[in-house]
Short mmCIF file of C-alpha atoms and ligand atoms in Angstrom, two decimals:
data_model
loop_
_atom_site.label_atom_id
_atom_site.label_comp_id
_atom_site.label_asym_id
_atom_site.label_seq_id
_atom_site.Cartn_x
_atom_site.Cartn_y
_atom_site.Cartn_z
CA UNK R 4 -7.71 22.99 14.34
CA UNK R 5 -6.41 21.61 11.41
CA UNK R 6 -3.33 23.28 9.72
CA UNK R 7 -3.72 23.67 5.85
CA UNK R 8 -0.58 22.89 3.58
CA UNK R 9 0.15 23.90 -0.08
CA UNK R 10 2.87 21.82 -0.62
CA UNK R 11 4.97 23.13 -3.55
CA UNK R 12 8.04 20.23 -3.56
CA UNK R 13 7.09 16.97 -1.76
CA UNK R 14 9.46 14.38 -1.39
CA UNK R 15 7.50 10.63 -1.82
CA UNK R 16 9.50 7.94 -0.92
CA UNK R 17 9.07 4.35 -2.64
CA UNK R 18 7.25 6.26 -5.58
CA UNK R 19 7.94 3.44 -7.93
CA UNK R 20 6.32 1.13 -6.27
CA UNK R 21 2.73 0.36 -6.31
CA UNK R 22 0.68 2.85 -4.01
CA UNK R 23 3.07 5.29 -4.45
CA UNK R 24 3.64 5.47 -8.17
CA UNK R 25 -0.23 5.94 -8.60
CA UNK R 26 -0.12 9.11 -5.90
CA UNK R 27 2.72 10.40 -8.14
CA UNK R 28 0.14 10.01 -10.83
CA UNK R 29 -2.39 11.61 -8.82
CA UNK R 30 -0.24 14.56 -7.76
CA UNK R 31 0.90 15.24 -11.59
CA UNK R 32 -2.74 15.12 -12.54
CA UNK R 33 -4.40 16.74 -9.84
CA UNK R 34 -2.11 19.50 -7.87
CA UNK R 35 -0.48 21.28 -10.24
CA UNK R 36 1.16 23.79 -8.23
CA UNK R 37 3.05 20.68 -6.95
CA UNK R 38 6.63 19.43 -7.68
CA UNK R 39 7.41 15.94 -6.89
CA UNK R 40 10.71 14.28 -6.23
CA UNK R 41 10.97 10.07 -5.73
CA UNK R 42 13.14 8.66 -3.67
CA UNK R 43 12.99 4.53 -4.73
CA UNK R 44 15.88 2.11 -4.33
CA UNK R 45 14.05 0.40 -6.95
CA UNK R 46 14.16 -3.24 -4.96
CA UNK R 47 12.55 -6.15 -6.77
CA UNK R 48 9.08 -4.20 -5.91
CA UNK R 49 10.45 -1.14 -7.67
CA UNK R 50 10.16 -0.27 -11.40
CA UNK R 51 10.97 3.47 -12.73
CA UNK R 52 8.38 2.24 -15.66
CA UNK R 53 5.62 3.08 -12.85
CA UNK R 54 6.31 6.88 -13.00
CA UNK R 55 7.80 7.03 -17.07
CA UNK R 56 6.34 9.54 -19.16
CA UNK R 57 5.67 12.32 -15.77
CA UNK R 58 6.98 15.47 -17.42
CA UNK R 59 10.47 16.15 -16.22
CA UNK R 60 9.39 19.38 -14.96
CA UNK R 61 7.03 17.80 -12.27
CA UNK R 62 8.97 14.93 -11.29
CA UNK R 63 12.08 14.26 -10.20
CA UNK R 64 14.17 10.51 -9.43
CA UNK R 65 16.31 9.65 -7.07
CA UNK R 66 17.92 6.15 -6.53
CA UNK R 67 18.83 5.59 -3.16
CA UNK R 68 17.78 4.18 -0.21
CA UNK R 69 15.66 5.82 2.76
CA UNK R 70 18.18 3.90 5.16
CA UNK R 71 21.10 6.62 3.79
CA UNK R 72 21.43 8.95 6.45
CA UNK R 73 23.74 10.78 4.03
CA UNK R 74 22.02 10.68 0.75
CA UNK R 75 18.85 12.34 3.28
CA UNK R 76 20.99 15.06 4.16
CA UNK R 77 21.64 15.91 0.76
CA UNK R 78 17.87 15.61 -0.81
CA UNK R 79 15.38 16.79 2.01
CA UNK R 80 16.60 20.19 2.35
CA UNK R 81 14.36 22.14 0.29
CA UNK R 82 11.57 20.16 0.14
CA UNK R 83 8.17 20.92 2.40
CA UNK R 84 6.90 17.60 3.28
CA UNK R 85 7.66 13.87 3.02
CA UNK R 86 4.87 11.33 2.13
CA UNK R 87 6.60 8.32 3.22
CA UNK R 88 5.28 5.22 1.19
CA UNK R 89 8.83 2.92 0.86
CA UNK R 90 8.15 -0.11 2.10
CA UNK R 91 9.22 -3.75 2.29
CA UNK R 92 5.25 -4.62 1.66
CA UNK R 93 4.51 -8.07 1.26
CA UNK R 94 3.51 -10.60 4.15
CA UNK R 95 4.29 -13.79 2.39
CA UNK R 96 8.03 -12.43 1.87
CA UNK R 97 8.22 -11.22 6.12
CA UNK R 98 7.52 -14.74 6.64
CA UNK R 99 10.35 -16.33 4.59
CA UNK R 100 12.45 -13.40 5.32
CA UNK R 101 11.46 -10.67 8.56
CA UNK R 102 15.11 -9.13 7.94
CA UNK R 103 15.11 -6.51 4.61
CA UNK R 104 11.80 -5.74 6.76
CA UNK R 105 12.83 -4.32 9.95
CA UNK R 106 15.79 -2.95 8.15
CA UNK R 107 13.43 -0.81 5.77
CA UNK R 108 10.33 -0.70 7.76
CA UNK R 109 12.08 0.33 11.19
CA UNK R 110 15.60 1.55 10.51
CA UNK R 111 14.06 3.44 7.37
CA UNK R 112 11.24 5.13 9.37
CA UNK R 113 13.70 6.07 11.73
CA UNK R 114 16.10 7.51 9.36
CA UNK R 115 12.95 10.00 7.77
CA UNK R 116 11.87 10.61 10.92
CA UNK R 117 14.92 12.09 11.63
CA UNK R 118 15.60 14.27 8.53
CA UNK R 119 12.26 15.74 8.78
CA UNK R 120 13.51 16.52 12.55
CA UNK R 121 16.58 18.17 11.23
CA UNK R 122 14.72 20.39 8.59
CA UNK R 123 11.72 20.30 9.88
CA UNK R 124 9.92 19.56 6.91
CA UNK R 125 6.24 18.19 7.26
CA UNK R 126 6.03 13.87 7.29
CA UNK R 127 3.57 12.16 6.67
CA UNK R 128 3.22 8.40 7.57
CA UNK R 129 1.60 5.38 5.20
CA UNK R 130 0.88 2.76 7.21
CA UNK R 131 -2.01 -0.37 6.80
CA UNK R 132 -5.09 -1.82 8.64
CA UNK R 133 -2.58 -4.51 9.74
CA UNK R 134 -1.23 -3.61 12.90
CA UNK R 135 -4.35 -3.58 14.61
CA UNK R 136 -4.14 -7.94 14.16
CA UNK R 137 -7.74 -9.41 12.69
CA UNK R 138 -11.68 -9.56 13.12
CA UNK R 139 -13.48 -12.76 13.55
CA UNK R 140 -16.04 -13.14 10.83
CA UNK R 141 -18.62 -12.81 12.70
CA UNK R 142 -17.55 -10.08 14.87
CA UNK R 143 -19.83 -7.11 13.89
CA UNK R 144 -16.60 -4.47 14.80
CA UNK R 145 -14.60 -2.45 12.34
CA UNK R 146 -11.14 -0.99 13.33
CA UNK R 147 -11.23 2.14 14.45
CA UNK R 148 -8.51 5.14 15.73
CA UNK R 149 -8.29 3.87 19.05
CA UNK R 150 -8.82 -0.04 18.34
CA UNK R 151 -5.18 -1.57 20.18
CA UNK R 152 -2.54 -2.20 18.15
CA UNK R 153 -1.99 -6.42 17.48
CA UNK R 154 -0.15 -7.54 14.93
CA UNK R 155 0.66 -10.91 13.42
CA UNK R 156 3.05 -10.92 11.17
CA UNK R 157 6.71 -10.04 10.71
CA UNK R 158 5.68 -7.25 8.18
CA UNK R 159 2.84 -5.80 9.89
CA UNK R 160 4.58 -5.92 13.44
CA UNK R 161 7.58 -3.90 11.47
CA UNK R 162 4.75 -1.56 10.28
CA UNK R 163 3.31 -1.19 13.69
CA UNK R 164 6.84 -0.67 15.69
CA UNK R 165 7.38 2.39 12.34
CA UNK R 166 3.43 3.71 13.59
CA UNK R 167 4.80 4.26 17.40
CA UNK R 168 8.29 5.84 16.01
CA UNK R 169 6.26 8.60 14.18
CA UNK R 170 3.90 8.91 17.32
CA UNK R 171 7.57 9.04 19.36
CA UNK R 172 8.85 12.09 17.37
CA UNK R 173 5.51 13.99 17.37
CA UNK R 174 5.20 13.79 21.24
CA UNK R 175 9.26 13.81 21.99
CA UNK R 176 10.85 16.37 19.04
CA UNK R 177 7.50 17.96 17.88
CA UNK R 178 8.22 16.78 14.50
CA UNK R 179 4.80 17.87 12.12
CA UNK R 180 3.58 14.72 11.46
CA UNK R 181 0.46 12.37 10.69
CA UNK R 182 -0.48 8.74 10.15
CA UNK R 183 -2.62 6.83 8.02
CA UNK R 184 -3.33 3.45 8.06
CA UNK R 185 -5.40 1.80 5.12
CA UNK R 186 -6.95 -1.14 3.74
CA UNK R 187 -5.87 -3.35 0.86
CA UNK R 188 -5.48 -1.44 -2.19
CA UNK R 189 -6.18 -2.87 -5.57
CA UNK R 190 -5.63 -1.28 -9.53
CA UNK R 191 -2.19 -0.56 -12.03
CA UNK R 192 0.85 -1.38 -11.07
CA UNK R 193 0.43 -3.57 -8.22
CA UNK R 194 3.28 -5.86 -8.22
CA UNK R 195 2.14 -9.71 -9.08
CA UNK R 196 3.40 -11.66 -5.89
CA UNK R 197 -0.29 -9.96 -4.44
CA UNK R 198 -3.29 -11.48 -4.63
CA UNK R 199 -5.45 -9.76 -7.53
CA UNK R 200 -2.77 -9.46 -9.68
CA UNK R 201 -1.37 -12.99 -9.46
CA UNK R 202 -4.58 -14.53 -9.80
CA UNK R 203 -5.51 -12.21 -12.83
CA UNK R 204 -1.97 -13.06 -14.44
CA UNK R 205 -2.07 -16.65 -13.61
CA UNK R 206 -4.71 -17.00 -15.84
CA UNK R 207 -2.90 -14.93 -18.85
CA UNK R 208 -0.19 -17.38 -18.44
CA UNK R 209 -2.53 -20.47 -18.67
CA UNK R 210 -1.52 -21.41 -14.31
CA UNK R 211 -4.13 -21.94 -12.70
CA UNK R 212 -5.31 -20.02 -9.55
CA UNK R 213 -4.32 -20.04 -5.71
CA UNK R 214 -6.49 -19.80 -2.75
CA UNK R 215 -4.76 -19.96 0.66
CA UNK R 216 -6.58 -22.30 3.34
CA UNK R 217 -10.74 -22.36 3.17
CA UNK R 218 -10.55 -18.70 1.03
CA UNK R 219 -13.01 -17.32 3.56
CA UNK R 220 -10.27 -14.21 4.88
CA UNK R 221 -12.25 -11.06 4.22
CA UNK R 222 -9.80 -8.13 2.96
CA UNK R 223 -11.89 -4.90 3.17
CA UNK R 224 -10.61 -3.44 -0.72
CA UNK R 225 -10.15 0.29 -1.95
CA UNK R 226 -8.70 1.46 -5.43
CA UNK R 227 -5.84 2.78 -5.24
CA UNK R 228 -7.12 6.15 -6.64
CA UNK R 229 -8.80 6.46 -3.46
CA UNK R 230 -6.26 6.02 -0.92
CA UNK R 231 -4.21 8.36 -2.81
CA UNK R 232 -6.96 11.27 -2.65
CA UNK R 233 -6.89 10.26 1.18
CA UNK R 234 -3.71 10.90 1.38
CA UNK R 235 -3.88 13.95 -0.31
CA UNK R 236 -6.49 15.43 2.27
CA UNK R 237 -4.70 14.48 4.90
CA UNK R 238 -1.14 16.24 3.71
CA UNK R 239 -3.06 19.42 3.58
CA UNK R 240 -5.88 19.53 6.30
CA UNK R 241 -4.81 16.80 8.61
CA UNK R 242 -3.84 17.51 12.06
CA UNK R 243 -0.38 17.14 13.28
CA UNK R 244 0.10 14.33 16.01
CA UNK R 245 -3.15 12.64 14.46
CA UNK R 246 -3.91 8.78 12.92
CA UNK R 247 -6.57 8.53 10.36
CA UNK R 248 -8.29 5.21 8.77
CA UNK R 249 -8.46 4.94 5.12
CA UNK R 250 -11.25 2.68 4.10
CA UNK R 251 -13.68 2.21 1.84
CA UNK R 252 -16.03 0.27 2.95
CA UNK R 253 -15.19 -3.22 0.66
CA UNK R 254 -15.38 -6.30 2.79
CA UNK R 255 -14.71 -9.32 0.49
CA UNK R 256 -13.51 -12.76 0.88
CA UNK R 257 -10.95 -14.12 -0.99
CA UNK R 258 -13.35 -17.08 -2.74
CA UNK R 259 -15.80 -14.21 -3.86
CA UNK R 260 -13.26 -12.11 -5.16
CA UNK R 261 -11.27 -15.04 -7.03
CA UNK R 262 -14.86 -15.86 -8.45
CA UNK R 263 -15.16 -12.60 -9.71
CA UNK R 264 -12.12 -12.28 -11.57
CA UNK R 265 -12.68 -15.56 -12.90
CA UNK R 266 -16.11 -14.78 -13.98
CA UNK R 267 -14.78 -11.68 -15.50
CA UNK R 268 -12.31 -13.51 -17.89
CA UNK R 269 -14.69 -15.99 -18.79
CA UNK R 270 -13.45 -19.35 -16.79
CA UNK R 271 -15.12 -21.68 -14.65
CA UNK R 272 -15.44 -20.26 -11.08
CA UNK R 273 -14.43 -23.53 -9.75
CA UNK R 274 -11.19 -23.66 -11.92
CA UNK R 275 -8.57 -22.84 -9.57
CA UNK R 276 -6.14 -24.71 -6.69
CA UNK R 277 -6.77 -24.65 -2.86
CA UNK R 278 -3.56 -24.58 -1.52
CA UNK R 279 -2.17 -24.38 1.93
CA UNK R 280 -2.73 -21.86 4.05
CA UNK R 281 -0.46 -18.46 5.33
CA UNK R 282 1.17 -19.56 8.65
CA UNK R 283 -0.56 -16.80 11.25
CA UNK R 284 -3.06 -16.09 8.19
CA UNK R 285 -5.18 -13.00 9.20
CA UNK R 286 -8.55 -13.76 9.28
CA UNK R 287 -10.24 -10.25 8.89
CA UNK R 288 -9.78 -6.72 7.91
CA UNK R 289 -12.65 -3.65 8.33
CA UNK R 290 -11.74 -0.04 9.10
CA UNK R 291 -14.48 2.27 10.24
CA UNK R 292 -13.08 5.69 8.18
CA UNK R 293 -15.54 8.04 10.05
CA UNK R 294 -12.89 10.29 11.65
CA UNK R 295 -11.59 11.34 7.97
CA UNK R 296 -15.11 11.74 6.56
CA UNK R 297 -16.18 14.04 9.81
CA UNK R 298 -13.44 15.93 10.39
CA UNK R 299 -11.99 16.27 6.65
CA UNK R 300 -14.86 15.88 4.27
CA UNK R 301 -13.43 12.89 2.53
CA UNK R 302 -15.05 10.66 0.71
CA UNK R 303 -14.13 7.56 -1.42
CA UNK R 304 -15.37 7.94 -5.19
CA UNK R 305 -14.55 4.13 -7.30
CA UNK R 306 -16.52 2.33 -4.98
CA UNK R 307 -18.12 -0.07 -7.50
CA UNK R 308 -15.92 -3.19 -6.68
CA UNK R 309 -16.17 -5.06 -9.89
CA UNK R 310 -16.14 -2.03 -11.97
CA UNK R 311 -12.75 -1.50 -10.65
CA UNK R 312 -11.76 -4.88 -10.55
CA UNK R 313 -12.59 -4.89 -14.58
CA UNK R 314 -10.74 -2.02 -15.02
CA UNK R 315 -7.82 -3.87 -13.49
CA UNK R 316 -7.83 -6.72 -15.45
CA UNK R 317 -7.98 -4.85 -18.56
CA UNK R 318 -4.90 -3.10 -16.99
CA UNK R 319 -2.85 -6.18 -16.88
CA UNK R 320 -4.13 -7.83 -20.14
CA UNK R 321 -2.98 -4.42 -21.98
CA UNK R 322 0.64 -4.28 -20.40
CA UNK R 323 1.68 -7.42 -20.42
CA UNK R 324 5.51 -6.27 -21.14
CA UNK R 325 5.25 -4.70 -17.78
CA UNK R 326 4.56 -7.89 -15.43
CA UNK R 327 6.11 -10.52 -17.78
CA UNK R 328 9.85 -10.09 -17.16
CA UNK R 329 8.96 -10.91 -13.24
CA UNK R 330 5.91 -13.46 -13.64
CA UNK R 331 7.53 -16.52 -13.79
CA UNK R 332 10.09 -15.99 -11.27
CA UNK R 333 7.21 -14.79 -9.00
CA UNK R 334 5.85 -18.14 -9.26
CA UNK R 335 8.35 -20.45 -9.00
CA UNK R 336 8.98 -18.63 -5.18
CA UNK R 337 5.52 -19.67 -4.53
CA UNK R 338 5.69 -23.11 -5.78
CA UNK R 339 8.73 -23.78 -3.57
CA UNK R 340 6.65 -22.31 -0.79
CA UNK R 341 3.98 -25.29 -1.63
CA UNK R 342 1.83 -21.88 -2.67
P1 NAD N 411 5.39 -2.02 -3.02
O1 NAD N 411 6.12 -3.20 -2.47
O2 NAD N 411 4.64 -2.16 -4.30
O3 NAD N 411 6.42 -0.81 -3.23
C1 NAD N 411 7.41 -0.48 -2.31
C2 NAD N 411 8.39 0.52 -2.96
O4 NAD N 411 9.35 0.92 -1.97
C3 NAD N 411 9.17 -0.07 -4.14
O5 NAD N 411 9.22 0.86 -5.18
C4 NAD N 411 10.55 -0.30 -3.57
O6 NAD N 411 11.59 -0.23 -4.53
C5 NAD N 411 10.65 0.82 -2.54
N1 NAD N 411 11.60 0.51 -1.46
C6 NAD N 411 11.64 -0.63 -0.70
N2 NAD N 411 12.64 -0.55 0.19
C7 NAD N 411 13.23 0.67 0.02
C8 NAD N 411 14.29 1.35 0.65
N3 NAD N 411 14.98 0.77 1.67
N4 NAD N 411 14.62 2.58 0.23
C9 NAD N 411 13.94 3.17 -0.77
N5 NAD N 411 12.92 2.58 -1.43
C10 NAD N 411 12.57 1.35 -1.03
O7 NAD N 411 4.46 -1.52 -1.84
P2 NAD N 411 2.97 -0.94 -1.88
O8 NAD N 411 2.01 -2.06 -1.90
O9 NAD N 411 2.90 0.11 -2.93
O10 NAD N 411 2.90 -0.27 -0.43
C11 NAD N 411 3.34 1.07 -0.25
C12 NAD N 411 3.09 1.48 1.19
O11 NAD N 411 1.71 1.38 1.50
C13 NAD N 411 3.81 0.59 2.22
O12 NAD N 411 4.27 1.42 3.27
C14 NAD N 411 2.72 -0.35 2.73
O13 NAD N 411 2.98 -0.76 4.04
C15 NAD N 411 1.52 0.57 2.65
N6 NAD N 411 0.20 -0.11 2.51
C16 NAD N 411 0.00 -0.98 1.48
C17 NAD N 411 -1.27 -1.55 1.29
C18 NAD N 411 -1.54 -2.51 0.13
O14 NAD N 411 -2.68 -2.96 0.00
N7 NAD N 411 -0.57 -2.83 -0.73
C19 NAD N 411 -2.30 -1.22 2.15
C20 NAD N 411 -2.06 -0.32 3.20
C21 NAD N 411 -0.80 0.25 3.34
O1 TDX N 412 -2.02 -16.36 -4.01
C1 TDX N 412 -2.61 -15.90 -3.05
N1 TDX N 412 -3.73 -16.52 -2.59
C2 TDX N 412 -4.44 -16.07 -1.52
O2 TDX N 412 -5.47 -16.68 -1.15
C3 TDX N 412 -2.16 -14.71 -2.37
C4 TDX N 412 -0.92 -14.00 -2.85
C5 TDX N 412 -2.91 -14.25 -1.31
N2 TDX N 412 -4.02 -14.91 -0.89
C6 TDX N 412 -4.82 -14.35 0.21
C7 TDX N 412 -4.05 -13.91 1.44
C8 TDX N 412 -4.88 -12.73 1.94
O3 TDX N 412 -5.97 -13.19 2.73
O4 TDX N 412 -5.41 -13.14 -0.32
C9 TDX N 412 -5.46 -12.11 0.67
C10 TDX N 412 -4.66 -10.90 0.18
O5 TDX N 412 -3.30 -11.26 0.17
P1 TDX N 412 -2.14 -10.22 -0.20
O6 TDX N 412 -2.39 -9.63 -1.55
O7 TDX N 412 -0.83 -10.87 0.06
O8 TDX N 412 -2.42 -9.02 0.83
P2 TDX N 412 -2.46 -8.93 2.43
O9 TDX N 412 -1.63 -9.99 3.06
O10 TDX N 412 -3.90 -8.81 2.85
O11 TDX N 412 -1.69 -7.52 2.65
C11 TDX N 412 -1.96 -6.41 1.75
O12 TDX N 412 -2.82 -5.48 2.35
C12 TDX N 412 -2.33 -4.76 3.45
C13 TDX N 412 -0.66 -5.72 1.35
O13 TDX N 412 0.22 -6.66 0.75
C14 TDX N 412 -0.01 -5.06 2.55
O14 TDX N 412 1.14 -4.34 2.14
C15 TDX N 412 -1.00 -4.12 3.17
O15 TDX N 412 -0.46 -3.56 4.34
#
C-alpha cells in the first residue's frame, strides 16, 4: 500500500544546483502548503541565483555541506522529509578527479541517511539511469527495477554504492525511504560543463561544437519539469523500501541532438569538432518507467523534444549574465582535456 505524505517543511539538499533548483521552483509553484529549506554548499555547480526571487516565506538557505554531521543535527529537526539531490554530478570531472565524489556521493549519503535515522524524518533518494552500466544500440532492452546494477564510471559507481546505502538503512534501521533513478535531464539552469548547454553556449561565444568519439551514444532525455513532478509523486504516494525509474521515453544520439540545436540557431549541421572520446564512454541509456505509471499514475507532460530543446536555448540566449562568469573557464578544462 502506498503511504500518502503532505509534506509541510522539506529539506532539499543541493537545491542550487541544476535538478534541484528547478524542483524548488516546482514546489513554490505547485504545493503551496509546502515550506522549503536548501541545504547547498554552493560548490562550483552551485549558484544561489538558481533559487533568487522564491519568496522568503517559502524558502529558506542554508550554506553548508551534507558531509556536516553537526550542521545536520542542527537543521533536520523539524523538518518532515529530505529530498536528497546534492551531488558531485558530472562524469567528465569523476574521471579527472573520483575523490570530491565519493566524499559527497558516499560519505554525504551516509551522513543523511543517518539524520533521517535519528529524527526519523522521511528521505527520499535522487539517483540516475547510470548505475545500471549501458545498452548496446541494438539491444531492444530498456532498464528496468530489477535490471543489475553495473556501473562504469567513478561518478556513477559513487551513485550506485549511495543506491545500496539507502536500500541498507531501509532493510537494517527501517529508515522511510525511496529511490529514484532517472534519465538525463535537460532545461534552465543546467550548469555548462554538460552537454546541451555547452554546445548551445559554444555557439553564443563563437567556439565551435564538441562531439565525443563517433557521436552515436544514445542518452534517453526528459525536461527537467518532468523529473521534478516525478519526484513529487513519489514523496507523497511512493512506497517506502521501493526504487522507481524516471523516464520519459527520449532516446537520442548525441549527433542528432547536436544537429538539432544547430539547426535551431541557424548554423550548418556539419559545423562542429569531433573530438576524442570519454575513456569508459557509456554507450546507451533507456529506462522502461512502467512501475511509476502503474502503480502511481504518473505521467511525463513536455515530451516534445525539440520544443523543449527551443525553449532551452532561448533560456540561455536570454541569461547570458548567468553562464558567462563560468563559460570560459569551463572550456579551457576541456581543452586541456584534448575535449
Ligand atoms: P549539479 O551538479 O547541477 O548540482 C549539484 C548541487 O549540489 C550544487 O548546487 C552543489 O553546490 C551541491 N553540492 C555538491 N556537493 C555538495 C555537498 N557536499 N554539500 C552540499 N551541497 C553540495 O547536479 P544536477 O545535475 O542538478 O544533479 C542533481 C542530482 O540528480 C544528483 O544527485 C545527480 O546524480 C542526479 N541526476 C542527475 C541527472 C542529470 O541529467 N543531470 C540525471 C539523473 C540523476
Ligand atoms: O562536450 C560534450 N560532448 C559530448 O559528445 C559533452 C560534455 C558530452 N558529450 C556526450 C557524452 C554523453 O554521451 O554527450 C552525452 C551527455 O553527456 P553529459 O551531459 O556529460 O551527461 P552524461 O554523462 O550522460 O550524464 C548525465 O546524465 C546522467 C548527468 O551529467 C549525470 O549527472 C546523470 O546522472
Amino acid at each position: 500500500m502506498a503511504k500518502d505524505l503532505s509534506p509541510k517543511n522539506i529539506l532539499v539538499t543541493g537545491g542550487c544546483g541544476f535538478i534541484g533548483s528547478n524542483f524548488v521552483h516546482y514546489v513554490v509553484k505547485n504545493h503551496p502548503e509546502t515550506h522549503v529549506t536548501v541545504l547547498d554548499a554552493l560548490t562550483y555547480a552551485g549558484n544561489i541565483e538558481n533559487i533568487a526571487g522564491l519568496p522568503e516565506d517559502r524558502v529558506e538557505f542554508v550554506h553548508g555541506n551534507i558531509c556536516d554531521a553537526d550542521l545536520l543535527d542542527k537543521i533536520v529537526p523539524g523538518h518532515d522529509a529530505i529530498v536528497h539531490y546534492a551531488a558531485e554530478s558530472h562524469n567528465d570531472n569523476s574521471i579527472a578527479d573520483p575523490e570530491p565524489f565519493l566524499r559527497t556521493n558516499v560519505e554525504g549519503t551516509y551522513r543523511l541517511l543517518e539524520a533521517a535515522r535519528k529524527y526519523d524524518v522521511r528521505y527520499h533518494h535522487i539517483s540516475t539511469d547510470e548505475v545500471y552500466g549501458d545498452l548496446a544500440l541494438d539491444d531492444p532492452a530498456r532498464f528496468t527495477e530489477e535490471t543489475p546494477y553495473h556501473p562504469s564510471s567513478p561518478y556513477s559507481s559513487t551513485k550506485a554504492a549511495s543506491d545500496l546505502l539507502v536500500r541498507a538503512w531501509v532493510r537494517t534501521f527501517g529508515v522511510q525511504a525511496t529511490i529514484s533513478n532517472c534519465s538525463n535531464n535537460y532545461g534552465p539552469y543546467q550548469h555548462v560543463e554538460k552537454f546541451i548547454p555547452r554546445q548551445i553556449t559554444n555557439i553564443l561565444t563563437g567556439v565551435r561544437p564538441k562531439l565525443y568519439g563517433d557521436g552515436l551514444n544514445v542518452r534517453d532525455w526528459i525536461h527537467t519539469d518532468d523529473h521534478s513532478s516525478a519526484v513529487w509523486t513519489i514523496l507523497t504516494r511512493g512506497r517506502i523500501g521501493e526504487t522507481y525509474l524516471i523516464g520519459a521515453d527520449g532516446e537520442r544520439n548525441n549527433l542528432t541532438v547536436l544537429r538539432d540545436i544547430l539547426e535551431m540557431m541557424g548554423k550548418d549541421p556539419d559545423d562542429f569538432d569531433w573530438v576524442k572520446d570519454r575513456p569508459g564512454h557509456d554507450r546507451r541509456y533507456a529506462i522502461d518507467s512502467t512501475k511509476l505509471r502503474t502503480e502511481l499514475g504518473w505521467t511525463p507532460e513536455h515530451t516534445d523534444f525539440r520544443e523543449g530543446l527551443e525553449h532551452t536555448i532561448r533560456w540561455y540566449e536570454e541569461n547570458r549574465a548567468w553562464w558567462e562568469p563560468v563559460k570560459a573557464k569551463t572550456e579551457a578544462r576541456y581543452k586541456a582535456q584534448g575535449q
